[in-house]
Short mmCIF file of C-alpha atoms and ligand atoms in Angstrom, two decimals:
data_model
loop_
_atom_site.label_atom_id
_atom_site.label_comp_id
_atom_site.label_asym_id
_atom_site.label_seq_id
_atom_site.Cartn_x
_atom_site.Cartn_y
_atom_site.Cartn_z
CA MET A 1424 -0.24 17.15 5.79
CA ALA A 1425 0.63 18.20 9.33
CA ALA A 1426 1.70 14.68 10.27
CA TYR A 1427 4.82 15.03 8.10
CA ALA A 1428 5.63 18.63 9.10
CA ALA A 1429 9.26 19.45 9.79
CA GLY A 1430 10.40 18.00 13.09
CA SER A 1431 7.40 15.71 13.52
CA ARG A 1432 6.87 12.08 12.77
CA PRO A 1433 3.43 10.51 12.26
CA PRO A 1434 2.56 7.65 14.63
CA TRP A 1435 2.62 5.02 11.87
CA ASP A 1436 6.10 6.03 10.70
CA SER A 1437 8.03 3.76 13.04
CA GLY A 1438 10.82 3.06 10.57
CA ILE A 1439 10.17 -0.66 11.05
CA VAL A 1440 9.42 -2.87 8.07
CA PRO A 1441 6.24 -4.82 8.95
CA PRO A 1442 6.90 -8.54 9.42
CA GLU A 1443 4.20 -9.24 6.81
CA VAL A 1444 6.27 -7.33 4.24
CA ARG A 1445 9.44 -9.14 5.30
CA ALA A 1446 7.58 -12.42 4.87
CA LEU A 1447 6.93 -11.59 1.20
CA VAL A 1448 10.68 -11.47 0.63
CA GLU A 1449 12.27 -13.63 3.30
CA GLY A 1450 9.42 -15.99 4.27
CA PRO A 1451 9.16 -19.68 3.41
CA GLU A 1452 7.52 -18.93 0.04
CA PRO A 1453 9.15 -15.68 -1.10
CA LEU A 1454 7.82 -13.83 -4.11
CA PRO A 1455 10.33 -13.64 -6.96
CA PRO A 1456 11.52 -10.01 -7.26
CA GLY A 1457 9.78 -7.99 -9.95
CA ARG A 1458 8.17 -4.58 -10.28
CA ALA A 1459 6.32 -3.26 -7.24
CA LEU A 1460 4.20 -0.24 -6.40
CA ASP A 1461 4.04 1.02 -2.82
CA VAL A 1462 0.84 3.04 -2.76
CA GLY A 1463 0.72 5.78 -0.11
CA CYS A 1464 4.36 4.97 0.58
CA GLY A 1465 4.91 7.62 3.28
CA THR A 1466 8.62 7.93 4.02
CA GLY A 1467 9.47 4.85 1.98
CA VAL A 1468 10.33 2.32 4.69
CA SER A 1469 8.84 -0.67 2.86
CA ALA A 1470 9.71 0.63 -0.60
CA VAL A 1471 13.39 0.87 0.34
CA TYR A 1472 13.28 -2.56 1.96
CA LEU A 1473 11.87 -4.11 -1.23
CA ALA A 1474 14.39 -2.32 -3.45
CA ARG A 1475 17.24 -3.54 -1.25
CA HIS A 1476 15.98 -7.05 -1.96
CA GLY A 1477 16.03 -6.77 -5.72
CA TRP A 1478 12.58 -5.35 -6.43
CA GLN A 1479 12.16 -2.45 -8.84
CA VAL A 1480 9.96 -0.18 -6.77
CA THR A 1481 7.86 2.90 -7.39
CA GLY A 1482 6.52 4.66 -4.31
CA VAL A 1483 3.48 6.88 -4.82
CA GLU A 1484 2.53 9.46 -2.23
CA TRP A 1485 0.78 12.81 -2.29
CA ILE A 1486 2.67 14.55 0.53
CA ALA A 1487 5.89 16.17 -0.69
CA ALA A 1488 7.47 16.22 2.79
CA ALA A 1489 7.02 12.45 3.09
CA LEU A 1490 8.59 11.96 -0.34
CA ASP A 1491 11.58 14.10 0.63
CA ARG A 1492 12.20 11.72 3.53
CA ALA A 1493 11.64 8.69 1.31
CA ARG A 1494 14.19 9.93 -1.23
CA GLU A 1495 16.65 10.64 1.56
CA ARG A 1496 16.11 7.12 2.92
CA ALA A 1497 16.75 5.62 -0.54
CA ARG A 1498 19.91 7.71 -0.98
CA GLY A 1499 21.10 6.57 2.45
CA ALA A 1500 20.63 2.96 1.35
CA GLY A 1501 22.64 3.63 -1.84
CA LEU A 1502 19.59 3.10 -4.05
CA LYS A 1503 18.63 5.05 -7.14
CA GLU A 1504 16.58 4.62 -10.32
CA PRO A 1505 15.68 2.15 -11.73
CA ALA A 1506 15.83 0.23 -8.43
CA ILE A 1507 13.62 2.81 -6.76
CA ARG A 1508 11.79 6.00 -7.57
CA PHE A 1509 9.18 8.10 -5.87
CA VAL A 1510 6.32 9.84 -7.62
CA GLN A 1511 4.12 12.54 -6.14
CA GLY A 1512 0.49 11.84 -6.92
CA ASP A 1513 -2.99 11.36 -5.60
CA VAL A 1514 -3.87 7.69 -6.04
CA THR A 1515 -7.52 8.62 -6.63
CA ARG A 1516 -6.53 10.58 -9.74
CA ASP A 1517 -5.00 9.60 -13.09
CA ASP A 1518 -2.04 11.94 -13.46
CA TRP A 1519 0.57 9.70 -11.77
CA LEU A 1520 -0.28 6.74 -14.03
CA ALA A 1521 1.29 8.08 -17.21
CA ASP A 1522 4.53 6.08 -17.28
CA MET A 1523 3.59 3.22 -14.95
CA LEU A 1524 4.37 -0.30 -16.11
CA PRO A 1525 2.45 -3.35 -14.87
CA VAL A 1526 3.57 -4.61 -11.48
CA ALA A 1527 3.76 -8.02 -9.82
CA LEU A 1528 3.14 -6.51 -6.39
CA TRP A 1529 0.88 -3.66 -5.29
CA LEU A 1530 1.55 -2.87 -1.65
CA ASP A 1531 -0.70 -0.63 0.40
CA ILE A 1532 -0.06 -0.11 4.08
CA GLY A 1533 -2.76 2.15 5.41
CA CYS A 1534 -3.84 4.16 2.36
CA LEU A 1535 -7.03 2.63 0.92
CA HIS A 1536 -9.01 2.67 4.17
CA GLY A 1537 -8.70 6.47 4.39
CA LEU A 1538 -10.15 7.19 0.94
CA SER A 1539 -13.74 8.18 0.15
CA ALA A 1540 -16.01 5.57 -1.46
CA GLU A 1541 -15.51 7.29 -4.80
CA GLY A 1542 -11.74 7.39 -4.29
CA GLN A 1543 -11.69 3.70 -3.41
CA ALA A 1544 -13.51 2.84 -6.64
CA ILE A 1545 -10.97 4.80 -8.72
CA TYR A 1546 -8.11 3.21 -6.78
CA ALA A 1547 -9.52 -0.27 -7.49
CA ALA A 1548 -9.76 0.53 -11.21
CA HIS A 1549 -6.09 1.63 -11.18
CA ALA A 1550 -5.10 -1.60 -9.44
CA ALA A 1551 -6.99 -3.67 -12.02
CA ARG A 1552 -5.11 -1.84 -14.75
CA LEU A 1553 -1.64 -2.05 -13.22
CA VAL A 1554 -1.35 -5.37 -11.41
CA GLU A 1555 -0.34 -8.06 -13.90
CA PRO A 1556 -2.36 -11.30 -14.07
CA GLY A 1557 -1.24 -13.58 -11.24
CA GLY A 1558 0.18 -10.57 -9.38
CA ALA A 1559 -0.55 -9.72 -5.77
CA LEU A 1560 -2.23 -6.84 -4.02
CA ARG A 1561 -1.16 -6.85 -0.37
CA LEU A 1562 -3.16 -4.50 1.75
CA TYR A 1563 -3.03 -3.50 5.40
CA ALA A 1564 -6.19 -1.74 6.47
CA TRP A 1565 -8.50 -1.07 9.37
CA ARG A 1566 -11.25 -3.60 9.63
CA ARG A 1567 -14.80 -2.27 9.78
CA HIS A 1568 -15.47 -0.78 13.20
CA GLN A 1569 -17.20 2.11 14.93
CA ARG A 1570 -15.27 5.23 15.79
CA ASP A 1571 -16.92 8.33 17.24
CA GLY A 1572 -20.30 6.93 16.22
CA GLN A 1573 -19.25 6.33 12.62
CA ALA A 1574 -18.50 3.10 10.79
CA ILE A 1575 -15.01 3.21 9.29
CA GLY A 1576 -12.64 0.69 7.75
CA LEU A 1577 -13.07 -2.20 5.34
CA ASP A 1578 -14.14 -5.81 5.44
CA SER A 1579 -13.83 -8.78 3.11
CA GLU A 1580 -17.26 -8.27 1.52
CA HIS A 1581 -16.42 -4.64 0.86
CA LEU A 1582 -13.12 -5.61 -0.79
CA GLU A 1583 -14.74 -8.32 -2.87
CA ALA A 1584 -17.31 -5.81 -4.14
CA LEU A 1585 -14.60 -3.24 -4.83
CA PHE A 1586 -12.03 -5.44 -6.57
CA GLY A 1587 -14.17 -8.11 -8.20
CA PRO A 1588 -14.11 -9.35 -10.95
CA TYR A 1589 -10.41 -8.53 -11.37
CA PHE A 1590 -9.05 -9.92 -8.09
CA SER A 1591 -9.88 -12.81 -5.81
CA LEU A 1592 -9.42 -12.54 -2.07
CA ALA A 1593 -6.85 -15.25 -1.34
CA ASP A 1594 -6.17 -14.69 2.35
CA VAL A 1595 -6.97 -12.50 5.35
CA LEU A 1596 -4.77 -12.25 8.41
CA LEU A 1597 -6.51 -10.53 11.31
CA SER A 1598 -4.49 -8.20 13.53
CA ASP A 1599 -4.85 -5.21 15.84
CA ASP A 1600 -3.15 -1.86 15.79
CA ARG A 1601 -2.32 -0.68 19.32
CA ALA A 1602 -1.45 2.97 19.80
CA GLY A 1603 -1.52 4.04 23.44
CA ASP A 1604 -4.97 3.23 24.84
CA HIS A 1605 -6.50 2.83 21.39
CA VAL A 1606 -6.87 -0.55 19.78
CA ARG A 1607 -8.08 -0.68 16.22
CA PRO A 1608 -8.99 -3.92 14.49
CA THR A 1609 -6.87 -4.29 11.36
CA ALA A 1610 -6.07 -6.96 8.79
CA TRP A 1611 -3.63 -7.89 6.09
CA TYR A 1612 -5.46 -8.85 2.92
CA TRP A 1613 -3.98 -10.71 0.01
CA LEU A 1614 -5.81 -10.24 -3.28
CA ARG A 1615 -4.65 -12.13 -6.34
CA ARG A 1616 -5.06 -10.59 -9.80
CA LEU A 1617 -7.14 -12.74 -12.13
CA GLN A 1618 -6.74 -12.99 -15.92
CA HIS A 1619 -9.85 -10.92 -16.64
CA THR A 1620 -8.92 -7.52 -18.16
CA PRO A 1621 -10.77 -4.24 -17.64
C1 SAM B 2327 -1.05 5.36 7.39
S1 SAM B 2327 0.05 6.19 6.29
C2 SAM B 2327 1.17 4.84 5.90
C3 SAM B 2327 2.40 5.27 5.16
C4 SAM B 2327 3.31 4.12 4.71
N1 SAM B 2327 2.60 3.21 3.83
C5 SAM B 2327 3.89 3.40 5.90
O1 SAM B 2327 3.66 2.19 6.01
O2 SAM B 2327 4.58 4.03 6.69
C6 SAM B 2327 -0.91 6.35 4.79
C7 SAM B 2327 -0.21 7.15 3.72
O3 SAM B 2327 -1.05 7.24 2.57
C8 SAM B 2327 -0.91 8.55 2.04
N2 SAM B 2327 -2.12 8.86 1.27
C9 SAM B 2327 -3.38 8.96 1.75
N3 SAM B 2327 -4.24 9.26 0.75
C10 SAM B 2327 -3.49 9.36 -0.38
C11 SAM B 2327 -3.82 9.65 -1.74
N4 SAM B 2327 -5.07 9.91 -2.12
N5 SAM B 2327 -2.81 9.64 -2.65
C12 SAM B 2327 -1.53 9.37 -2.27
N6 SAM B 2327 -1.17 9.10 -1.00
C13 SAM B 2327 -2.14 9.09 -0.05
C14 SAM B 2327 -0.74 9.44 3.27
O4 SAM B 2327 -0.18 10.69 2.96
C15 SAM B 2327 0.15 8.57 4.14
O5 SAM B 2327 1.52 8.79 3.89
#
């Protein structure tokens, strides 16, 4: 992907851990550390943050150049397996799932909303399989809006259709993504894994 080409940095790769991710760890009701998946982890900013706070993290990403930077970031933080590892894979396929253990936290910052409808359905099936009952799926995504005459992004109804009956939508925090003159409506979604098994 050109965004991660040598010498360039994609606009989302600010190096800053989102406050919503910090809140999971350092907020008033922190999640107890466990296994986490960072899906579409990019250069590993949040994955490394979680691992530094006691989580056992797997970052999944399909762009090798992003993973090189993620591994470098982890090395720089003095982290190695089993605290953190990065796996190259397409989250809409099965090949990266082979040795995945169930996780308490599935984190997705900006991956799901870019997938095709078919890819989203496969992704949701993977999440149902891998997030343990009671576990959390925390998702940052564009909300449904028009761009260049096309509807893009997700909304709560869409997520409920996609993830039901395995998850319930526990919370939505509306936000906006401002890049230059562009403002995109976004949201943080919290889906909780139910007991029901696929
Ligand atoms: C908006 S970026 C966010 C990256 C990272 N989560 C962050 O917060 O910096 C979305 C990421 O998802 C990755 N991605 C998109 N589709 C993917 C797929 N099918 N499989 C694996 N990674 C994917 C992209 O390569 C990109 O790194």
